[in-house]
PDB file of C-alpha atoms in Angstrom:
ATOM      1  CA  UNK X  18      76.620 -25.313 -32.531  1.00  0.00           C
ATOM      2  CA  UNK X  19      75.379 -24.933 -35.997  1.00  0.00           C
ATOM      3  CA  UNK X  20      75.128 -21.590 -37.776  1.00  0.00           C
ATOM      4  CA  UNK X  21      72.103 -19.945 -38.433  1.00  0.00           C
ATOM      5  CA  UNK X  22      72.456 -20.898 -42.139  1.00  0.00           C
ATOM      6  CA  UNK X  23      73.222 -23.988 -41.649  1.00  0.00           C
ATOM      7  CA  UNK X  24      70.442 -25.140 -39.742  1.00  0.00           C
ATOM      8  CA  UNK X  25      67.368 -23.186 -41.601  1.00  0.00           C
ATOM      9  CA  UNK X  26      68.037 -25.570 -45.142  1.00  0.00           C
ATOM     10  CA  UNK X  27      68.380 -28.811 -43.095  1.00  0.00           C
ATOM     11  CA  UNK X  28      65.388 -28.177 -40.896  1.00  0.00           C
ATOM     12  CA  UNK X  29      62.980 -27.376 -43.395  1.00  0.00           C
ATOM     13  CA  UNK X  30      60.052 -29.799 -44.785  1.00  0.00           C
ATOM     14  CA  UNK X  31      57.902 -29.100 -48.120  1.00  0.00           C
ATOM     15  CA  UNK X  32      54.916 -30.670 -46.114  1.00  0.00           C
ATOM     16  CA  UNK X  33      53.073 -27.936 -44.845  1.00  0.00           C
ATOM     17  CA  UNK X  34      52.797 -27.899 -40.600  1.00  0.00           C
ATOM     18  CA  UNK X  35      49.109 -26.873 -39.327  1.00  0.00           C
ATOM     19  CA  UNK X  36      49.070 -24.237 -36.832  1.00  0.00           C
ATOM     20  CA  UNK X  37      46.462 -23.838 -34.353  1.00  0.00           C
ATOM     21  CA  UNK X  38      45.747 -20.871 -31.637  1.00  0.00           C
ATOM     22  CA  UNK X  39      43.882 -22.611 -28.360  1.00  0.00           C
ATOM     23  CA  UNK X  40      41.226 -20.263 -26.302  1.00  0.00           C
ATOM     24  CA  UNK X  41      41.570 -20.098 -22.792  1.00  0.00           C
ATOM     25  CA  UNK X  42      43.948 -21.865 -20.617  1.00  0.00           C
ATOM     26  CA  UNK X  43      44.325 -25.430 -21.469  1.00  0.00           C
ATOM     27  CA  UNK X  44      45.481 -27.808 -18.405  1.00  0.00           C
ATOM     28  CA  UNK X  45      48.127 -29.351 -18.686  1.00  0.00           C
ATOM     29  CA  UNK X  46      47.567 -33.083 -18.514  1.00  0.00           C
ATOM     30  CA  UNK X  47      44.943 -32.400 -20.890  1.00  0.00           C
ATOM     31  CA  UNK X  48      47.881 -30.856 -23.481  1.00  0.00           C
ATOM     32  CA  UNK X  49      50.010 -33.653 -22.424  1.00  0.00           C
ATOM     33  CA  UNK X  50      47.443 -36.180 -23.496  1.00  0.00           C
ATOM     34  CA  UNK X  51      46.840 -34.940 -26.721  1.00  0.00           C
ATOM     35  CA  UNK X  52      50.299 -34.591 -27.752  1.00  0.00           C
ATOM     36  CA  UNK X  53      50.537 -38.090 -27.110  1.00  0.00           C
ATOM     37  CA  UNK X  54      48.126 -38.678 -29.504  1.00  0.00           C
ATOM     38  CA  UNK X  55      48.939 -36.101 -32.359  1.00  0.00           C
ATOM     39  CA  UNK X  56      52.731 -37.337 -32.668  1.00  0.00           C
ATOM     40  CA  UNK X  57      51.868 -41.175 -32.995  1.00  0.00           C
ATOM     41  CA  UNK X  58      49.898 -40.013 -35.639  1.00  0.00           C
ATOM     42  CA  UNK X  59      52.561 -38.014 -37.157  1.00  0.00           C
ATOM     43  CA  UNK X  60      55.024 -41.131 -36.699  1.00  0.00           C
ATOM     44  CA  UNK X  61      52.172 -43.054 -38.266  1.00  0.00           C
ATOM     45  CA  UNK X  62      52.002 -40.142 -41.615  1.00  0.00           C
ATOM     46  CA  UNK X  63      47.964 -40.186 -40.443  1.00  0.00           C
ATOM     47  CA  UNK X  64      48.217 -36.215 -39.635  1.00  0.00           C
ATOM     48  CA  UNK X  65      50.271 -33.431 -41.076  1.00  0.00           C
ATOM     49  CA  UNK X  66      53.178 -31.572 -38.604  1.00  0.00           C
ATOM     50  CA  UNK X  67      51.952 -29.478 -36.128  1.00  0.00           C
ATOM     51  CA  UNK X  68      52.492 -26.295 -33.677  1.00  0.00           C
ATOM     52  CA  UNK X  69      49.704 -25.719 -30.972  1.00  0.00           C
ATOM     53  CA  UNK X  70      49.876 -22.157 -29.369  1.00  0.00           C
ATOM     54  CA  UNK X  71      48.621 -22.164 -25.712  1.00  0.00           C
ATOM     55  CA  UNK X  72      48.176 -20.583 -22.270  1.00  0.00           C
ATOM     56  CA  UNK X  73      48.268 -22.858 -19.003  1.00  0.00           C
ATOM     57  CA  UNK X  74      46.676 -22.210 -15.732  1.00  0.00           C
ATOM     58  CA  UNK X  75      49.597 -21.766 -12.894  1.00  0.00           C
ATOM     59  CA  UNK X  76      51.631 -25.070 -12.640  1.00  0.00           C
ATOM     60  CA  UNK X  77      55.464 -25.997 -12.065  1.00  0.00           C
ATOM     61  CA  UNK X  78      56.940 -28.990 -14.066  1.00  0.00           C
ATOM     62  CA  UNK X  79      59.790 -30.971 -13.551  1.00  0.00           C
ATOM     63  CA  UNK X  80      61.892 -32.124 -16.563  1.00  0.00           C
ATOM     64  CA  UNK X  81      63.686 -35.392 -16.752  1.00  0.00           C
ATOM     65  CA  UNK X  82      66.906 -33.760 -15.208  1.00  0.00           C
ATOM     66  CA  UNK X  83      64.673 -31.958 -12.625  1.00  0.00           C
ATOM     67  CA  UNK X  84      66.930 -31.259  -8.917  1.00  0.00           C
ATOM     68  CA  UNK X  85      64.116 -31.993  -5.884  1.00  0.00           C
ATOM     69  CA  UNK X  86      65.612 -28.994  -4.465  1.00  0.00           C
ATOM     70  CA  UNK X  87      65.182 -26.191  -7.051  1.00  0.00           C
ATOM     71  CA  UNK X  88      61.334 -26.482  -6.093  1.00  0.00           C
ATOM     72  CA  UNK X  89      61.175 -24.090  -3.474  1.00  0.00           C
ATOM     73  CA  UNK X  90      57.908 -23.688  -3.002  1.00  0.00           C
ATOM     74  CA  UNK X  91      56.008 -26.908  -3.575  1.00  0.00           C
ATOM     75  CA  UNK X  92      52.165 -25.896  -2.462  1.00  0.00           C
ATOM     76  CA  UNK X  93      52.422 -23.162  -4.031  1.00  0.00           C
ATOM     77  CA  UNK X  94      50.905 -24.458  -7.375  1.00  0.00           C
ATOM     78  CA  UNK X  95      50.345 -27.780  -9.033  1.00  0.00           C
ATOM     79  CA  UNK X  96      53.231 -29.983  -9.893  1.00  0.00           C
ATOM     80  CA  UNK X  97      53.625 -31.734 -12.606  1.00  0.00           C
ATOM     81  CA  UNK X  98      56.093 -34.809 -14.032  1.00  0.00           C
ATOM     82  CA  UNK X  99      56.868 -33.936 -17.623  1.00  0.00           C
ATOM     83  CA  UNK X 100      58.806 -36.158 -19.959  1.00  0.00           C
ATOM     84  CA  UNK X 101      60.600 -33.290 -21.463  1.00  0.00           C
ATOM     85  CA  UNK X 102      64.080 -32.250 -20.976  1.00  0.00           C
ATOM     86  CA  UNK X 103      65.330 -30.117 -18.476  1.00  0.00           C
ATOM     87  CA  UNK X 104      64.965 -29.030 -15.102  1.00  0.00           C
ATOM     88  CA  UNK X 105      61.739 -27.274 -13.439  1.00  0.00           C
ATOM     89  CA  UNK X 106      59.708 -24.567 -15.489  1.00  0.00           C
ATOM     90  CA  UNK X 107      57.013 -22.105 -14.466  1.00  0.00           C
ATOM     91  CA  UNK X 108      53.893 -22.148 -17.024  1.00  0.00           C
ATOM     92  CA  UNK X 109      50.754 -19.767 -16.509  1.00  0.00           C
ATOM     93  CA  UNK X 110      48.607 -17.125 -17.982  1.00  0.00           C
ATOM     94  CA  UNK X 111      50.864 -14.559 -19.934  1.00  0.00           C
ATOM     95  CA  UNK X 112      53.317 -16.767 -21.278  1.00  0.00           C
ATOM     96  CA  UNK X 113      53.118 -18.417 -24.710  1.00  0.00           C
ATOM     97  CA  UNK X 114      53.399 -21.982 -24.992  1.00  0.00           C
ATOM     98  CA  UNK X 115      54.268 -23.428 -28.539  1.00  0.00           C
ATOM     99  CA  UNK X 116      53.796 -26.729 -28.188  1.00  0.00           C
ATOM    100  CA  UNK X 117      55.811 -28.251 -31.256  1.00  0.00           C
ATOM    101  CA  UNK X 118      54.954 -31.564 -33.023  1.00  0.00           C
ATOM    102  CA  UNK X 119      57.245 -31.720 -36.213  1.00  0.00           C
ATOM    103  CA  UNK X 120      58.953 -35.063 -38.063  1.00  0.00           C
ATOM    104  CA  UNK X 121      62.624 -35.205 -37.940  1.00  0.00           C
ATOM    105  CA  UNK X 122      62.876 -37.423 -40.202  1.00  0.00           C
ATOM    106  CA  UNK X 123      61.737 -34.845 -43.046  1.00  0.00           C
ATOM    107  CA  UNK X 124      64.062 -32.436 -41.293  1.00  0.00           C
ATOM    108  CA  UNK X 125      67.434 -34.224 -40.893  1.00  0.00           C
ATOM    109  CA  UNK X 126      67.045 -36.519 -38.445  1.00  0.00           C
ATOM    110  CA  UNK X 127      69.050 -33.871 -36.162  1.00  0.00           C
ATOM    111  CA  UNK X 128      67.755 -33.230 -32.782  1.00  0.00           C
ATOM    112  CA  UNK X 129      71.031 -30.893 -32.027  1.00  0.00           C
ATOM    113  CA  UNK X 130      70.473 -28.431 -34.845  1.00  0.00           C
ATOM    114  CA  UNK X 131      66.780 -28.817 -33.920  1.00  0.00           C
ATOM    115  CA  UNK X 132      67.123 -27.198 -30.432  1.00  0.00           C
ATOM    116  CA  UNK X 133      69.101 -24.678 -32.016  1.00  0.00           C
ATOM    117  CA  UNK X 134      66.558 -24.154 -35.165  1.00  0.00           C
ATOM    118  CA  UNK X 135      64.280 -23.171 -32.196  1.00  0.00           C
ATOM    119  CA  UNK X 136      66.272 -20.727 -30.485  1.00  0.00           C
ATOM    120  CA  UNK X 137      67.008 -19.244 -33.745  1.00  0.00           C
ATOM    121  CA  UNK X 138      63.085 -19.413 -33.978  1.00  0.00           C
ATOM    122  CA  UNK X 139      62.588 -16.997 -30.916  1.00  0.00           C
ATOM    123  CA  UNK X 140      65.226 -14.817 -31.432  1.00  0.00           C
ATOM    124  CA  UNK X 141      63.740 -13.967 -34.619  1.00  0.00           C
ATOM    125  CA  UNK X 142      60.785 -13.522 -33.034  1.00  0.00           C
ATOM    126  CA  UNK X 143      61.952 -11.207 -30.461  1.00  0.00           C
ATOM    127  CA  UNK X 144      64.020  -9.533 -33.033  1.00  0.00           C
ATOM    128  CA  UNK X 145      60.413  -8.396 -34.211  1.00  0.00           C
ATOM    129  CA  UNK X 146      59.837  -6.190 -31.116  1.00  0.00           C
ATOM    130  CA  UNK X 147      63.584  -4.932 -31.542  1.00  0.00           C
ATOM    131  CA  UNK X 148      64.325  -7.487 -28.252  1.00  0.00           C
ATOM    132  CA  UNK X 149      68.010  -9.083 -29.199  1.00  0.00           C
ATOM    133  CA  UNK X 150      67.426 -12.288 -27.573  1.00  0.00           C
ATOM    134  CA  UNK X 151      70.829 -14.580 -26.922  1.00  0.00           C
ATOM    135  CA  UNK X 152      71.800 -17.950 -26.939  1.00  0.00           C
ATOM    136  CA  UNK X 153      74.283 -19.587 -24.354  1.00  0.00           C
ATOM    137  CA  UNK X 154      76.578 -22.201 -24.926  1.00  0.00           C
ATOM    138  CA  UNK X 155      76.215 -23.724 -21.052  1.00  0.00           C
ATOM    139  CA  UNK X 156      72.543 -23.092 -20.873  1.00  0.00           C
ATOM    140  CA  UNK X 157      69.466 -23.735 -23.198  1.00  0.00           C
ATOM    141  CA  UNK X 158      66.914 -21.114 -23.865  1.00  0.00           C
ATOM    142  CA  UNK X 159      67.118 -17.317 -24.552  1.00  0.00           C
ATOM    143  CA  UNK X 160      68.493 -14.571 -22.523  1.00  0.00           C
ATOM    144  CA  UNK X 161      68.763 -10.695 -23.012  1.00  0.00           C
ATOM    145  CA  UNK X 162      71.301  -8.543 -21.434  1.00  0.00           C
ATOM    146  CA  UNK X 163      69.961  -5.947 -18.598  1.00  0.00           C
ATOM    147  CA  UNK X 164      73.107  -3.870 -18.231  1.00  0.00           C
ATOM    148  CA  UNK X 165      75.153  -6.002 -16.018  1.00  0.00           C
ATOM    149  CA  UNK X 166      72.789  -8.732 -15.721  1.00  0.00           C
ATOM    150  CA  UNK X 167      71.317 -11.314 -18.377  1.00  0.00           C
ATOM    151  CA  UNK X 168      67.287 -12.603 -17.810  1.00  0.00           C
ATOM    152  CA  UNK X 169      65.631 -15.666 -19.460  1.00  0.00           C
ATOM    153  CA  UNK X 170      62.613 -14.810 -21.769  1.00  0.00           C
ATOM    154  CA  UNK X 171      62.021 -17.861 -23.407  1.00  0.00           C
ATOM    155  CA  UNK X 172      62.347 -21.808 -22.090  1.00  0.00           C
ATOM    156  CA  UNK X 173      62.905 -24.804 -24.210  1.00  0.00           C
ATOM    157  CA  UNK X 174      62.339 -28.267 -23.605  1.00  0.00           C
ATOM    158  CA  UNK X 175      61.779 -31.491 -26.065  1.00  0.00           C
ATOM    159  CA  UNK X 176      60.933 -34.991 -25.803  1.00  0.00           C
ATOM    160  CA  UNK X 177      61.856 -36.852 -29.257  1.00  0.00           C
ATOM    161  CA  UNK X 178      59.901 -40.204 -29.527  1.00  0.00           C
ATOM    162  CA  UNK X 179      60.048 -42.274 -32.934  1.00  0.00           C
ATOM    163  CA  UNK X 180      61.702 -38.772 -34.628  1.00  0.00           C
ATOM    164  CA  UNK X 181      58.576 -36.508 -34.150  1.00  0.00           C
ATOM    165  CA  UNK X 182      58.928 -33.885 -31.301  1.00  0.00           C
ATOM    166  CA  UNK X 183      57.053 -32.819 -28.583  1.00  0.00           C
ATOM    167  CA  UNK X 184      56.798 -30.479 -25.899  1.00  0.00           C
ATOM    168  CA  UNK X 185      58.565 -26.933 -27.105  1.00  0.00           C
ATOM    169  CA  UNK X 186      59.046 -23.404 -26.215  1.00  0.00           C
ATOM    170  CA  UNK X 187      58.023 -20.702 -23.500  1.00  0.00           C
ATOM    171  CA  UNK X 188      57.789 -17.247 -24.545  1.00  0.00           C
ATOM    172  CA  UNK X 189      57.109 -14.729 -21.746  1.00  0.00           C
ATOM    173  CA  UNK X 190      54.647 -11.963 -22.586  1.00  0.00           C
ATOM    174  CA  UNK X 191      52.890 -10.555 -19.414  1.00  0.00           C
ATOM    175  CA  UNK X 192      53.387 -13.652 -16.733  1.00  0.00           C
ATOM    176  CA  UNK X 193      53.235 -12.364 -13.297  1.00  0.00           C
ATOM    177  CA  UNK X 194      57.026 -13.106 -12.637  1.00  0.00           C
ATOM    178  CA  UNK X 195      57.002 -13.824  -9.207  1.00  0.00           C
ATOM    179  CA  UNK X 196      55.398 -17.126  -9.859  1.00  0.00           C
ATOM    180  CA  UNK X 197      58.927 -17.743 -10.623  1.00  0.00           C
ATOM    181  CA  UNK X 198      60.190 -17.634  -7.663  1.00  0.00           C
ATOM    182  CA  UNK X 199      58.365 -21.018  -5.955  1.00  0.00           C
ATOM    183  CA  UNK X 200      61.424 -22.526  -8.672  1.00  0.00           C
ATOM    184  CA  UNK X 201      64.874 -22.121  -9.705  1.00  0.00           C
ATOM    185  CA  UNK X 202      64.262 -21.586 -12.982  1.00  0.00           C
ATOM    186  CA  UNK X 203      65.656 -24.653 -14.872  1.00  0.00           C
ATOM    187  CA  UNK X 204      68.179 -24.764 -12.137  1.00  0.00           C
ATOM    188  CA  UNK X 205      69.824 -21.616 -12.866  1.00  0.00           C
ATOM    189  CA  UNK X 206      70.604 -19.803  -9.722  1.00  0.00           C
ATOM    190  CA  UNK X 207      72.529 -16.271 -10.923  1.00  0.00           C
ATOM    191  CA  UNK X 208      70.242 -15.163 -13.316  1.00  0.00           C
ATOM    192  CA  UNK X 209      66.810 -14.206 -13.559  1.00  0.00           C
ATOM    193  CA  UNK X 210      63.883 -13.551 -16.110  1.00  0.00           C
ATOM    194  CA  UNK X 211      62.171 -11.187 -17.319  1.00  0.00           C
ATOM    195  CA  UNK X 212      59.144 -10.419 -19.945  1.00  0.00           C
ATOM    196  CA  UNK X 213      58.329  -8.601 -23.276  1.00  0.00           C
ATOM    197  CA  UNK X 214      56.595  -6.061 -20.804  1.00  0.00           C
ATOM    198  CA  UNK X 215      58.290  -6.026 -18.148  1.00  0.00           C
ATOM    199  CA  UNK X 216      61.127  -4.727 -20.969  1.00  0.00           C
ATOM    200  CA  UNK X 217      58.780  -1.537 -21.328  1.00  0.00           C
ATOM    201  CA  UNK X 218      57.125  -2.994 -24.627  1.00  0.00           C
ATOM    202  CA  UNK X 219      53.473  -2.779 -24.531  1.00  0.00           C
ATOM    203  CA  UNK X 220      53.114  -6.346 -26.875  1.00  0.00           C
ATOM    204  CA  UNK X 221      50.455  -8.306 -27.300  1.00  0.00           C
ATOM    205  CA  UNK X 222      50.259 -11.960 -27.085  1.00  0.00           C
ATOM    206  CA  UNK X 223      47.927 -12.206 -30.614  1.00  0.00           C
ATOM    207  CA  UNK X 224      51.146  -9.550 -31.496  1.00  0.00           C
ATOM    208  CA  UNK X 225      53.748 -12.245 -30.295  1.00  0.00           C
ATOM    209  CA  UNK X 226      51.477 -15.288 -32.312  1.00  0.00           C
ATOM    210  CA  UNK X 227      52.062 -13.313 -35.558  1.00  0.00           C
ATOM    211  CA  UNK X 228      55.392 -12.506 -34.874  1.00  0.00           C
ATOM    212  CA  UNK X 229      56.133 -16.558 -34.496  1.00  0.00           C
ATOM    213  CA  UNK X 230      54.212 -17.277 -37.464  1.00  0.00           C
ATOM    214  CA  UNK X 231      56.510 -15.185 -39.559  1.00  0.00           C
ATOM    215  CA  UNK X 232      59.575 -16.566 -37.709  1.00  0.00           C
ATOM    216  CA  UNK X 233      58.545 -20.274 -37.854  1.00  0.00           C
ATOM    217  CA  UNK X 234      58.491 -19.874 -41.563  1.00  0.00           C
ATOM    218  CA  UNK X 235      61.511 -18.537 -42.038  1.00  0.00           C
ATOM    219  CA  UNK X 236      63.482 -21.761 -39.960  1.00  0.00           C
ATOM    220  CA  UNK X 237      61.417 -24.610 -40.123  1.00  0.00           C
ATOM    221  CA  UNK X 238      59.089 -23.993 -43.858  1.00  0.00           C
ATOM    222  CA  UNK X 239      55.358 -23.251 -45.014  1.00  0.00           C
ATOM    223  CA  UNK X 240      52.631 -23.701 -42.203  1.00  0.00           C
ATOM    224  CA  UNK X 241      49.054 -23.802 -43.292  1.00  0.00           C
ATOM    225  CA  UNK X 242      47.041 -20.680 -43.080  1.00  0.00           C
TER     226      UNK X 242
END
């Protein structure tokens, strides 16, 4: 996988990416729908890069690699299809969504170093809160070590369509972790997750929104304020 320094130069754009906070919890067909919309019209150059910061009600969704059977508990909330990558995926209130709408094309036309620009982009994040967040060569997403154990904090999954991005990252702040358990998270079956919270640190998620403002800068370039 790339280095660190090699991916920031490559991934960076001099177009500046707007950023946007939403209130409430946004459904998620509703979120789906507008992405839709946003990255034609970032394939089209009619609207600048962008990163959407969100909360969902309770849901489940099932990536394109998604195994009927890791949904263990299938009334428990809605289900939904997604067109991402990967496997199923809790979202809910507590956890922030960074929905993720850049042009590869500015930025390399490299979708590998592009997953890795955004684990980079939550580990420096996490490093924030003194949280060493890992990567893992057989598994996407960040983990942290627990003593003898290692616990997902943050998902990823993408959809690429025409270059521009979609879908994102998962970064959990205060979810109530045993909606996790109607899944196996993104198929992973030895490991479990875990929260900035429920690691002790009393974080907020406006805390965690400036925190990935200062990281996104750093890997992917100027966002506007």
């Amino acid at each position: 996988m790339n280095s660190r320094d090699d991916i920031r130069p490559a991934l960076r754009s001099t177009d500046a990416v707007a950023w946007e906070i939403a209130d409430g919890l946004v459904p998620y067909e509703d979120a789906v729908a507008r992405m839709e919309r946003e990255t034609q019209a970032i394939a089209r150059h009619e609207a600048p890069e962008r990163i959407w910061l969100l909360e969902h009600p309770p849901l489940y969704t099932a990536g394109t690699s998604a195994n009927a059977a890791d949904l263990v508990a299938p009334d428990r909330f809605p289900v939904f299809k997604s067109g991402r990558g990967g496997q199923y995926t809790y979202h809910g209130p507590g956890q922030r969504v960074a929905y993720v709408m850049l042009d590869l094309k500015r930025r390399g036309a490299d979708v590998r170093a592009f997953v890795a620009g955004l684990e980079q982009w939550i580990i420096d994040t996490l490093d924030q809160f003194n949280v060493k967040g890992e990567r893992r060569e057989d598994r996407v997403g960040v983990w942290v070590r627990r003593g003898t154990r290692e616990d997902k904090i943050a998902a990823i999954g993408i959809r690429v369509r025409h270059w521009v991005t979609f879908h994102g990252i998962s970064i959990n702040v205060e979810p109530d972790l045993t909606h996790f358990d109607g899944i196996v998270p993104c198929g992973i079956r030895e490991h479990g997750v875990t929260s900035l919270v429920d690691l002790g640190l009393p974080v907020t998620m406006a805390d965690l929104d400036v925190a990935l403002k200062r990281a996104f800068k750093s890997n992917f370039g100027k966002v506007c304020e």
